[in-house]
């Protein structure tokens, strides 16, 4: 198992190479390792050791990465927490993870009443008093990443170093990453996409990582021009913002050899519009936290099938299963299941949920998909999002794809609402491109043209924007709640 992403396992020849930077700090590989040693020594003095958990509640910045690596140096676990969480949300994750130590942005930031350390007080170099030898092994728990909790309270996904090393190695092979690559990290670092695809994969090959504190479309493109990254990973919402910029915004994006799109479905129109405008290919992939981020992707240097999320990544098996546990042939619809060294150890303190998700040796994703003859996966929907109207299954993604075919549609989401006659009926929420217009009638006509009658939404609601969860996915639970209360989300 290659753990070269750990600073103390880096080859000596990388010592002076550029490693990581943000808006305030730029470090070589040796300087980053020194910072990690300083923080690890400080953590050890505060009682952190093998098996303990440190909670890191920081916005995107280099120190967040230092804290992760410092915990790992001690054989400890890190649980990153969304820095915009309320005190109640922070307290829930800290208590559920039983965090021994909290690293936070300011003295008055919430910490669940536990021992805490303000980020500006992190020790930049070790004092040589209490720094133990590195105690990291492949079966140490590395991360507790909490799911968005769309079906209840968030669950802690347990990922050990074997999981994250397998994920990083898989991405390196699939994306053909080398020491010449430079990743621009813009996604939040409390999520596995940013940690594994941007941070760990880059460290594994000895490349450069530039960390942005937040996403703003014009500033992001300015960073691309200034820093000259070779790739970045983003979600559909980010690409929506980029293609919505005025036509006069024409940045130099020639350094980017590809960009990744994941975490939520993207329409074919959005992918094509982004590629045409900015000139780099977009590699759409698919995965979930329980699989340490990604399980499929369209090839960087092979056939890309827009409308699919690509083929299984190296080291993984992706299949489609019927409700009886039988694997289905190409062309048939069923639940997407995954095997590989990237599959989580389970949910923290949730044995029943772990057994339900992993019990037969496969990771059950809860997504409905179809594999074609070439192994490319097309996602149909979430099992729990299926709308059953009068006994007929309706897949919201099919309706959303039709809505996205209208050139004015920027975002679309379809959810079910209770109906006294049919049980459930579909309702569509739509956000329009800021420079284009469409009426409810226009959108209904598109649906009527391409969908059978039972799939046509009973209502189409046009809003300025659709609500998002912390990782940028359209928040369907919020939309369902708005239908129940009659309030606009």
Short mmCIF file of N, CA, C and O in Angstrom, two decimals, residues 18-150:
data_model
loop_
_atom_site.label_atom_id
_atom_site.label_comp_id
_atom_site.label_asym_id
_atom_site.label_seq_id
_atom_site.Cartn_x
_atom_site.Cartn_y
_atom_site.Cartn_z
N UNK A 18 7.75 22.92 -5.04
CA UNK A 18 6.52 23.55 -4.55
C UNK A 18 5.49 22.48 -4.18
O UNK A 18 5.28 21.53 -4.93
N UNK A 19 4.87 22.64 -3.02
CA UNK A 19 3.92 21.65 -2.54
C UNK A 19 2.50 22.21 -2.50
O UNK A 19 1.63 21.77 -3.25
N UNK A 20 2.26 23.16 -1.62
CA UNK A 20 0.89 23.64 -1.41
C UNK A 20 0.90 25.13 -1.10
O UNK A 20 1.84 25.65 -0.50
N UNK A 21 -0.15 25.81 -1.54
CA UNK A 21 -0.27 27.25 -1.29
C UNK A 21 -1.74 27.62 -1.13
O UNK A 21 -2.63 26.92 -1.61
N UNK A 22 -1.97 28.74 -0.45
CA UNK A 22 -3.27 29.38 -0.47
C UNK A 22 -3.04 30.88 -0.63
O UNK A 22 -1.94 31.29 -1.06
N UNK A 23 -4.02 31.70 -0.29
CA UNK A 23 -3.86 33.14 -0.51
C UNK A 23 -2.83 33.78 0.42
O UNK A 23 -2.37 34.89 0.18
N UNK A 24 -2.44 33.06 1.52
CA UNK A 24 -1.56 33.66 2.51
C UNK A 24 -0.22 32.96 2.66
O UNK A 24 0.73 33.53 3.17
N UNK A 25 -0.17 31.71 2.22
CA UNK A 25 0.97 30.86 2.58
C UNK A 25 1.37 29.99 1.39
O UNK A 25 0.50 29.49 0.67
N UNK A 26 2.67 29.82 1.20
CA UNK A 26 3.17 28.94 0.15
C UNK A 26 4.30 28.11 0.73
O UNK A 26 5.25 28.65 1.31
N UNK A 27 4.21 26.76 0.59
CA UNK A 27 5.16 25.87 1.23
C UNK A 27 5.73 24.87 0.24
O UNK A 27 5.01 24.34 -0.61
N UNK A 28 7.01 24.56 0.40
CA UNK A 28 7.63 23.46 -0.32
C UNK A 28 7.27 22.16 0.40
O UNK A 28 6.68 22.17 1.50
N UNK A 29 7.66 21.02 -0.17
CA UNK A 29 7.38 19.75 0.48
C UNK A 29 8.05 19.65 1.85
O UNK A 29 7.45 19.16 2.82
N UNK A 30 9.28 20.11 1.97
CA UNK A 30 9.97 20.03 3.26
C UNK A 30 9.35 21.00 4.26
O UNK A 30 9.23 20.67 5.46
N UNK A 31 8.96 22.18 3.80
CA UNK A 31 8.33 23.15 4.71
C UNK A 31 6.97 22.65 5.19
O UNK A 31 6.61 22.83 6.36
N UNK A 32 6.23 22.00 4.31
CA UNK A 32 4.94 21.42 4.72
C UNK A 32 5.16 20.34 5.77
O UNK A 32 4.45 20.28 6.79
N UNK A 33 6.17 19.48 5.55
CA UNK A 33 6.46 18.42 6.51
C UNK A 33 6.85 18.98 7.87
O UNK A 33 6.46 18.44 8.92
N UNK A 34 7.60 20.08 7.88
CA UNK A 34 7.99 20.71 9.14
C UNK A 34 6.76 21.23 9.88
O UNK A 34 6.64 21.08 11.10
N UNK A 35 5.85 21.87 9.14
CA UNK A 35 4.62 22.37 9.76
C UNK A 35 3.80 21.21 10.34
O UNK A 35 3.20 21.35 11.41
N UNK A 36 3.75 20.11 9.62
CA UNK A 36 3.02 18.94 10.12
C UNK A 36 3.65 18.43 11.40
O UNK A 36 2.95 18.11 12.38
N UNK A 37 4.97 18.36 11.45
CA UNK A 37 5.66 17.91 12.66
C UNK A 37 5.36 18.84 13.84
O UNK A 37 5.13 18.37 14.97
N UNK A 38 5.35 20.15 13.59
CA UNK A 38 5.06 21.09 14.66
C UNK A 38 3.67 20.89 15.22
O UNK A 38 3.47 20.86 16.45
N UNK A 39 2.69 20.76 14.34
CA UNK A 39 1.31 20.56 14.79
C UNK A 39 1.15 19.21 15.48
O UNK A 39 0.45 19.10 16.50
N UNK A 40 1.81 18.17 14.96
CA UNK A 40 1.71 16.84 15.57
C UNK A 40 2.28 16.85 16.98
O UNK A 40 1.71 16.24 17.90
N UNK A 41 3.40 17.51 17.17
CA UNK A 41 3.99 17.60 18.51
C UNK A 41 3.02 18.30 19.46
O UNK A 41 2.81 17.86 20.60
N UNK A 42 2.39 19.38 18.98
CA UNK A 42 1.43 20.12 19.79
C UNK A 42 0.21 19.26 20.12
O UNK A 42 -0.27 19.23 21.26
N UNK A 43 -0.30 18.53 19.12
CA UNK A 43 -1.44 17.64 19.34
C UNK A 43 -1.10 16.57 20.38
O UNK A 43 -1.91 16.24 21.24
N UNK A 44 0.11 16.02 20.27
CA UNK A 44 0.52 14.98 21.22
C UNK A 44 0.57 15.52 22.64
O UNK A 44 0.16 14.84 23.59
N UNK A 45 1.05 16.74 22.81
CA UNK A 45 1.09 17.35 24.14
C UNK A 45 -0.31 17.54 24.71
O UNK A 45 -0.50 17.55 25.94
N UNK A 46 -1.30 17.69 23.82
CA UNK A 46 -2.69 17.89 24.25
C UNK A 46 -3.44 16.57 24.40
O UNK A 46 -4.66 16.56 24.60
N UNK A 47 -2.71 15.45 24.27
CA UNK A 47 -3.30 14.15 24.55
C UNK A 47 -3.72 13.34 23.35
O UNK A 47 -4.22 12.22 23.50
N UNK A 48 -3.53 13.87 22.12
CA UNK A 48 -3.93 13.12 20.93
C UNK A 48 -2.94 12.00 20.65
O UNK A 48 -1.72 12.21 20.71
N UNK A 49 -3.46 10.83 20.37
CA UNK A 49 -2.61 9.69 20.07
C UNK A 49 -3.35 8.68 19.24
O UNK A 49 -4.44 8.96 18.74
N UNK A 50 -2.81 7.48 19.08
CA UNK A 50 -3.45 6.46 18.25
C UNK A 50 -4.90 6.20 18.67
O UNK A 50 -5.20 6.03 19.86
N UNK A 51 -5.79 6.22 17.68
CA UNK A 51 -7.19 5.93 17.92
C UNK A 51 -8.03 7.11 18.35
O UNK A 51 -9.26 7.04 18.35
N UNK A 52 -7.40 8.23 18.73
CA UNK A 52 -8.15 9.42 19.13
C UNK A 52 -8.62 10.18 17.90
O UNK A 52 -8.17 9.93 16.77
N UNK A 53 -9.53 11.13 18.10
CA UNK A 53 -10.12 11.89 16.99
C UNK A 53 -9.90 13.38 17.22
O UNK A 53 -10.14 13.89 18.32
N UNK A 54 -9.44 14.07 16.18
CA UNK A 54 -9.37 15.53 16.19
C UNK A 54 -10.40 16.06 15.20
O UNK A 54 -10.47 15.59 14.06
N UNK A 55 -11.21 17.02 15.63
CA UNK A 55 -12.18 17.67 14.75
C UNK A 55 -11.57 18.97 14.24
O UNK A 55 -11.03 19.76 15.02
N UNK A 56 -11.64 19.18 12.93
CA UNK A 56 -11.04 20.36 12.31
C UNK A 56 -12.16 21.18 11.70
O UNK A 56 -12.82 20.75 10.75
N UNK A 57 -12.38 22.36 12.26
CA UNK A 57 -13.49 23.22 11.81
C UNK A 57 -12.90 24.48 11.20
O UNK A 57 -12.81 25.53 11.83
N UNK A 58 -12.46 24.37 9.95
CA UNK A 58 -11.77 25.47 9.28
C UNK A 58 -12.29 25.63 7.86
O UNK A 58 -12.68 24.65 7.22
N UNK A 59 -12.27 26.86 7.35
CA UNK A 59 -12.49 27.03 5.91
C UNK A 59 -11.29 26.50 5.14
O UNK A 59 -10.25 26.15 5.74
N UNK A 60 -11.40 26.44 3.83
CA UNK A 60 -10.28 25.97 3.01
C UNK A 60 -9.04 26.83 3.23
O UNK A 60 -9.04 28.03 2.96
N UNK A 61 -7.99 26.21 3.73
CA UNK A 61 -6.70 26.88 3.92
C UNK A 61 -5.66 25.79 4.17
O UNK A 61 -5.98 24.66 4.53
N UNK A 62 -4.40 26.14 4.00
CA UNK A 62 -3.32 25.16 4.11
C UNK A 62 -3.31 24.50 5.48
O UNK A 62 -3.04 23.31 5.62
N UNK A 63 -3.62 25.26 6.54
CA UNK A 63 -3.58 24.70 7.89
C UNK A 63 -4.54 23.53 8.07
O UNK A 63 -4.31 22.66 8.91
N UNK A 64 -5.63 23.50 7.32
CA UNK A 64 -6.55 22.37 7.42
C UNK A 64 -5.83 21.08 6.98
O UNK A 64 -5.94 20.04 7.64
N UNK A 65 -5.08 21.16 5.90
CA UNK A 65 -4.33 20.02 5.43
C UNK A 65 -3.23 19.63 6.42
O UNK A 65 -2.96 18.44 6.63
N UNK A 66 -2.61 20.62 7.02
CA UNK A 66 -1.58 20.36 8.03
C UNK A 66 -2.19 19.59 9.20
O UNK A 66 -1.59 18.62 9.70
N UNK A 67 -3.39 19.97 9.62
CA UNK A 67 -4.04 19.30 10.75
C UNK A 67 -4.37 17.85 10.41
O UNK A 67 -4.20 16.95 11.26
N UNK A 68 -4.84 17.59 9.19
CA UNK A 68 -5.14 16.21 8.80
C UNK A 68 -3.87 15.36 8.90
O UNK A 68 -3.87 14.29 9.51
N UNK A 69 -2.80 15.85 8.28
CA UNK A 69 -1.56 15.07 8.27
C UNK A 69 -0.96 14.93 9.66
O UNK A 69 -0.37 13.90 9.99
N UNK A 70 -1.10 15.96 10.50
CA UNK A 70 -0.57 15.89 11.86
C UNK A 70 -1.30 14.81 12.67
O UNK A 70 -0.68 14.07 13.43
N UNK A 71 -2.62 14.73 12.50
CA UNK A 71 -3.38 13.67 13.17
C UNK A 71 -2.89 12.30 12.71
O UNK A 71 -2.67 11.39 13.54
N UNK A 72 -2.72 12.14 11.41
CA UNK A 72 -2.30 10.85 10.86
C UNK A 72 -0.90 10.47 11.35
O UNK A 72 -0.61 9.29 11.54
N UNK A 73 -0.04 11.45 11.54
CA UNK A 73 1.32 11.16 12.01
C UNK A 73 1.30 10.49 13.38
O UNK A 73 2.19 9.71 13.73
N UNK A 74 0.25 10.80 14.15
CA UNK A 74 0.12 10.25 15.50
C UNK A 74 -0.74 8.99 15.54
O UNK A 74 -1.03 8.48 16.62
N UNK A 75 -1.16 8.49 14.37
CA UNK A 75 -2.05 7.35 14.33
C UNK A 75 -3.47 7.70 14.72
O UNK A 75 -4.26 6.82 15.09
N UNK A 76 -3.81 8.98 14.69
CA UNK A 76 -5.14 9.46 15.07
C UNK A 76 -6.02 9.65 13.85
O UNK A 76 -5.58 9.53 12.70
N UNK A 77 -7.27 9.98 14.10
CA UNK A 77 -8.28 10.17 13.06
C UNK A 77 -8.69 11.63 13.01
O UNK A 77 -8.77 12.29 14.04
N UNK A 78 -8.98 12.13 11.80
CA UNK A 78 -9.47 13.50 11.64
C UNK A 78 -10.91 13.47 11.16
O UNK A 78 -11.27 12.66 10.30
N UNK A 79 -11.73 14.34 11.72
CA UNK A 79 -13.08 14.54 11.21
C UNK A 79 -13.24 16.02 10.86
O UNK A 79 -13.35 16.87 11.74
N UNK A 80 -13.20 16.38 9.58
CA UNK A 80 -13.39 17.77 9.19
C UNK A 80 -14.87 18.14 9.30
O UNK A 80 -15.75 17.35 8.96
N UNK A 81 -15.14 19.35 9.80
CA UNK A 81 -16.51 19.82 10.01
C UNK A 81 -16.74 21.08 9.19
O UNK A 81 -15.89 21.98 9.14
N UNK A 82 -17.90 21.15 8.57
CA UNK A 82 -18.29 22.32 7.78
C UNK A 82 -18.19 23.57 8.66
O UNK A 82 -18.86 23.67 9.68
N UNK A 83 -17.36 24.56 8.27
CA UNK A 83 -17.15 25.72 9.14
C UNK A 83 -18.35 26.64 9.26
O UNK A 83 -18.36 27.53 10.11
N UNK A 84 -19.37 26.48 8.42
CA UNK A 84 -20.56 27.32 8.54
C UNK A 84 -21.67 26.65 9.35
O UNK A 84 -22.75 27.20 9.49
N UNK A 85 -21.39 25.46 9.89
CA UNK A 85 -22.37 24.79 10.73
C UNK A 85 -22.72 25.64 11.96
O UNK A 85 -21.89 26.39 12.48
N UNK A 86 -23.94 25.47 12.42
CA UNK A 86 -24.34 26.09 13.69
C UNK A 86 -23.68 25.35 14.85
O UNK A 86 -23.15 24.24 14.69
N UNK A 87 -23.77 25.94 16.04
CA UNK A 87 -23.22 25.29 17.22
C UNK A 87 -23.88 23.94 17.47
O UNK A 87 -23.23 22.99 17.90
N UNK A 88 -25.18 23.84 17.16
CA UNK A 88 -25.88 22.57 17.34
C UNK A 88 -25.34 21.51 16.40
O UNK A 88 -25.09 20.36 16.81
N UNK A 89 -25.14 21.88 15.14
CA UNK A 89 -24.62 20.93 14.15
C UNK A 89 -23.19 20.52 14.47
O UNK A 89 -22.81 19.35 14.36
N UNK A 90 -22.38 21.50 14.87
CA UNK A 90 -21.00 21.21 15.27
C UNK A 90 -20.99 20.27 16.47
O UNK A 90 -20.25 19.27 16.50
N UNK A 91 -21.83 20.57 17.45
CA UNK A 91 -21.87 19.74 18.64
C UNK A 91 -22.27 18.31 18.35
O UNK A 91 -21.72 17.37 18.95
N UNK A 92 -23.22 18.13 17.43
CA UNK A 92 -23.63 16.77 17.08
C UNK A 92 -22.47 15.97 16.51
O UNK A 92 -22.21 14.84 16.93
N UNK A 93 -21.72 16.55 15.56
CA UNK A 93 -20.63 15.79 14.94
C UNK A 93 -19.49 15.55 15.93
O UNK A 93 -18.92 14.45 15.96
N UNK A 94 -19.17 16.54 16.75
CA UNK A 94 -18.11 16.36 17.74
C UNK A 94 -18.47 15.24 18.71
O UNK A 94 -17.66 14.38 19.04
N UNK A 95 -19.72 15.26 19.18
CA UNK A 95 -20.16 14.23 20.14
C UNK A 95 -20.23 12.86 19.49
O UNK A 95 -19.81 11.86 20.09
N UNK A 96 -20.75 12.78 18.27
CA UNK A 96 -20.88 11.49 17.61
C UNK A 96 -19.51 10.89 17.33
O UNK A 96 -19.32 9.68 17.47
N UNK A 97 -18.54 11.75 16.95
CA UNK A 97 -17.18 11.28 16.68
C UNK A 97 -16.37 11.10 17.96
O UNK A 97 -15.30 10.50 17.92
N UNK A 98 -16.87 11.64 19.07
CA UNK A 98 -16.16 11.64 20.35
C UNK A 98 -14.78 12.25 20.19
O UNK A 98 -13.75 11.66 20.59
N UNK A 99 -14.75 13.46 19.60
CA UNK A 99 -13.48 14.13 19.33
C UNK A 99 -12.80 14.55 20.63
O UNK A 99 -13.43 15.14 21.52
N UNK A 100 -11.51 14.27 20.72
CA UNK A 100 -10.72 14.64 21.90
C UNK A 100 -10.25 16.08 21.83
O UNK A 100 -10.13 16.78 22.84
N UNK A 101 -10.00 16.56 20.60
CA UNK A 101 -9.42 17.88 20.39
C UNK A 101 -10.11 18.55 19.21
O UNK A 101 -10.44 17.89 18.22
N UNK A 102 -10.32 19.88 19.34
CA UNK A 102 -10.97 20.65 18.28
C UNK A 102 -10.00 21.72 17.80
O UNK A 102 -9.42 22.44 18.61
N UNK A 103 -9.80 21.82 16.49
CA UNK A 103 -9.05 22.93 15.91
C UNK A 103 -10.06 23.83 15.20
O UNK A 103 -10.81 23.36 14.33
N UNK A 104 -10.09 25.11 15.58
CA UNK A 104 -11.13 26.01 15.07
C UNK A 104 -10.52 27.33 14.62
O UNK A 104 -9.35 27.63 14.90
N UNK A 105 -11.34 28.14 13.93
CA UNK A 105 -10.83 29.35 13.30
C UNK A 105 -10.64 30.50 14.27
O UNK A 105 -9.78 31.36 14.06
N UNK A 106 -11.45 30.57 15.31
CA UNK A 106 -11.37 31.70 16.24
C UNK A 106 -11.75 31.24 17.64
O UNK A 106 -12.40 30.20 17.82
N UNK A 107 -11.37 32.00 18.62
CA UNK A 107 -11.60 31.62 20.01
C UNK A 107 -13.08 31.47 20.33
O UNK A 107 -13.47 30.65 21.16
N UNK A 108 -13.95 32.27 19.67
CA UNK A 108 -15.38 32.22 19.97
C UNK A 108 -16.14 31.25 19.06
O UNK A 108 -17.36 31.19 19.11
N UNK A 109 -15.43 30.50 18.23
CA UNK A 109 -16.10 29.52 17.37
C UNK A 109 -16.56 28.35 18.22
O UNK A 109 -15.94 28.01 19.22
N UNK A 110 -17.67 27.68 17.83
CA UNK A 110 -18.17 26.56 18.63
C UNK A 110 -17.19 25.40 18.66
O UNK A 110 -16.48 25.13 17.69
N UNK A 111 -17.14 24.70 19.80
CA UNK A 111 -16.24 23.56 19.93
C UNK A 111 -16.86 22.42 20.74
O UNK A 111 -16.16 21.49 21.16
N UNK A 112 -18.17 22.50 20.95
CA UNK A 112 -18.85 21.43 21.68
C UNK A 112 -18.43 21.32 23.13
O UNK A 112 -18.69 20.30 23.77
N UNK A 113 -17.77 22.36 23.66
CA UNK A 113 -17.34 22.32 25.05
C UNK A 113 -16.12 21.46 25.31
O UNK A 113 -15.80 21.16 26.46
N UNK A 114 -15.41 21.08 24.25
CA UNK A 114 -14.23 20.23 24.42
C UNK A 114 -12.93 21.03 24.26
O UNK A 114 -12.95 22.18 23.84
N UNK A 115 -11.82 20.38 24.60
CA UNK A 115 -10.52 21.04 24.49
C UNK A 115 -10.31 21.51 23.06
O UNK A 115 -10.51 20.75 22.11
N UNK A 116 -9.89 22.77 22.90
CA UNK A 116 -9.76 23.32 21.55
C UNK A 116 -8.46 24.08 21.39
O UNK A 116 -7.81 24.48 22.36
N UNK A 117 -8.14 24.31 20.12
CA UNK A 117 -6.93 25.01 19.73
C UNK A 117 -7.29 25.93 18.57
O UNK A 117 -7.89 25.48 17.58
N UNK A 118 -6.97 27.21 18.68
CA UNK A 118 -7.24 28.16 17.60
C UNK A 118 -6.16 28.00 16.53
O UNK A 118 -4.97 27.84 16.84
N UNK A 119 -6.57 28.03 15.27
CA UNK A 119 -5.65 27.70 14.18
C UNK A 119 -4.42 28.59 14.16
O UNK A 119 -3.32 28.12 13.83
N UNK A 120 -4.56 29.86 14.52
CA UNK A 120 -3.41 30.76 14.49
C UNK A 120 -2.39 30.43 15.57
O UNK A 120 -1.27 30.96 15.55
N UNK A 121 -2.76 29.56 16.50
CA UNK A 121 -1.83 29.14 17.54
C UNK A 121 -1.13 27.82 17.21
O UNK A 121 -0.38 27.29 18.05
N UNK A 122 -1.35 27.29 16.00
CA UNK A 122 -0.67 26.06 15.61
C UNK A 122 0.84 26.29 15.61
O UNK A 122 1.34 27.32 15.14
N UNK A 123 1.58 25.33 16.09
CA UNK A 123 3.04 25.41 16.19
C UNK A 123 3.65 25.22 14.80
O UNK A 123 3.47 24.18 14.18
N UNK A 124 4.40 26.20 14.28
CA UNK A 124 4.93 26.07 12.90
C UNK A 124 6.12 25.13 12.78
O UNK A 124 6.37 24.59 11.71
N UNK A 125 6.85 24.93 13.88
CA UNK A 125 7.99 24.01 13.86
C UNK A 125 8.00 23.24 15.18
O UNK A 125 7.58 23.76 16.21
N UNK A 126 8.49 22.01 15.18
CA UNK A 126 8.54 21.27 16.46
C UNK A 126 9.62 21.82 17.37
O UNK A 126 10.63 22.34 16.92
N UNK A 127 9.37 21.71 18.67
CA UNK A 127 10.34 22.17 19.65
C UNK A 127 11.28 21.06 20.08
O UNK A 127 12.20 21.29 20.88
N UNK A 128 10.99 19.84 19.62
CA UNK A 128 11.87 18.73 19.93
C UNK A 128 11.64 18.14 21.29
O UNK A 128 12.52 17.46 21.84
N UNK A 129 10.46 18.40 21.87
CA UNK A 129 10.21 17.94 23.23
C UNK A 129 9.32 16.71 23.31
O UNK A 129 9.51 15.87 24.19
N UNK A 130 8.33 16.60 22.41
CA UNK A 130 7.35 15.53 22.59
C UNK A 130 6.88 14.92 21.28
O UNK A 130 5.80 14.34 21.23
N UNK A 131 7.67 15.04 20.22
CA UNK A 131 7.23 14.53 18.93
C UNK A 131 7.59 13.05 18.80
O UNK A 131 8.77 12.70 18.68
N UNK A 132 6.62 12.18 18.85
CA UNK A 132 6.92 10.75 18.72
C UNK A 132 7.27 10.38 17.29
O UNK A 132 7.02 11.15 16.35
N UNK A 133 7.81 9.21 17.11
CA UNK A 133 8.05 8.71 15.76
C UNK A 133 6.70 8.49 15.06
O UNK A 133 5.69 8.22 15.71
N UNK A 134 6.66 8.62 13.72
CA UNK A 134 5.40 8.41 13.00
C UNK A 134 4.79 7.05 13.33
O UNK A 134 5.50 6.04 13.40
N UNK A 135 3.46 7.04 13.53
CA UNK A 135 2.79 5.81 13.94
C UNK A 135 1.58 5.55 13.05
O UNK A 135 0.47 5.35 13.53
N UNK A 136 1.81 5.57 11.75
CA UNK A 136 0.70 5.44 10.80
C UNK A 136 0.78 4.11 10.06
O UNK A 136 1.81 3.77 9.51
N UNK A 137 -0.32 3.38 10.06
CA UNK A 137 -0.38 2.13 9.29
C UNK A 137 -1.63 2.14 8.41
O UNK A 137 -2.55 2.93 8.62
N UNK A 138 -1.65 1.23 7.45
CA UNK A 138 -2.73 1.21 6.47
C UNK A 138 -4.09 0.95 7.09
O UNK A 138 -5.11 1.42 6.58
N UNK A 139 -4.14 0.25 8.22
CA UNK A 139 -5.43 -0.06 8.83
C UNK A 139 -5.84 0.93 9.92
O UNK A 139 -6.86 0.75 10.58
N UNK A 140 -5.07 2.02 10.10
CA UNK A 140 -5.49 3.09 11.00
C UNK A 140 -6.66 3.84 10.39
O UNK A 140 -6.67 4.13 9.18
N UNK A 141 -7.62 4.20 11.21
CA UNK A 141 -8.72 5.02 10.74
C UNK A 141 -8.20 6.41 10.44
O UNK A 141 -7.65 7.08 11.33
N UNK A 142 -8.34 6.86 9.20
CA UNK A 142 -7.80 8.16 8.79
C UNK A 142 -8.84 9.27 8.89
O UNK A 142 -8.54 10.37 9.36
N UNK A 143 -10.04 8.99 8.43
CA UNK A 143 -11.07 10.03 8.33
C UNK A 143 -12.41 9.53 8.83
O UNK A 143 -12.78 8.38 8.60
N UNK A 144 -13.12 10.42 9.49
CA UNK A 144 -14.56 10.25 9.74
C UNK A 144 -15.24 11.37 8.98
O UNK A 144 -15.21 12.54 9.39
N UNK A 145 -15.82 11.03 7.85
CA UNK A 145 -16.50 12.01 7.01
C UNK A 145 -18.00 11.84 7.18
O UNK A 145 -18.53 10.74 6.97
N UNK A 146 -18.68 12.90 7.53
CA UNK A 146 -20.10 12.80 7.80
C UNK A 146 -20.91 13.08 6.55
O UNK A 146 -20.68 14.06 5.84
N UNK A 147 -21.85 12.16 6.28
CA UNK A 147 -22.72 12.32 5.12
C UNK A 147 -23.67 13.47 5.36
O UNK A 147 -23.86 13.93 6.48
N UNK A 148 -24.30 13.92 4.27
CA UNK A 148 -25.14 15.11 4.36
C UNK A 148 -26.40 14.88 5.18
O UNK A 148 -27.08 15.82 5.56
N UNK A 149 -26.74 13.62 5.43
CA UNK A 149 -27.87 13.34 6.30
C UNK A 149 -29.22 13.63 5.69
O UNK A 149 -30.15 14.01 6.38
N UNK A 150 -29.34 13.45 4.35
CA UNK A 150 -30.60 13.77 3.67
C UNK A 150 -31.72 12.84 4.08
O UNK A 150 -32.89 13.15 3.89
#
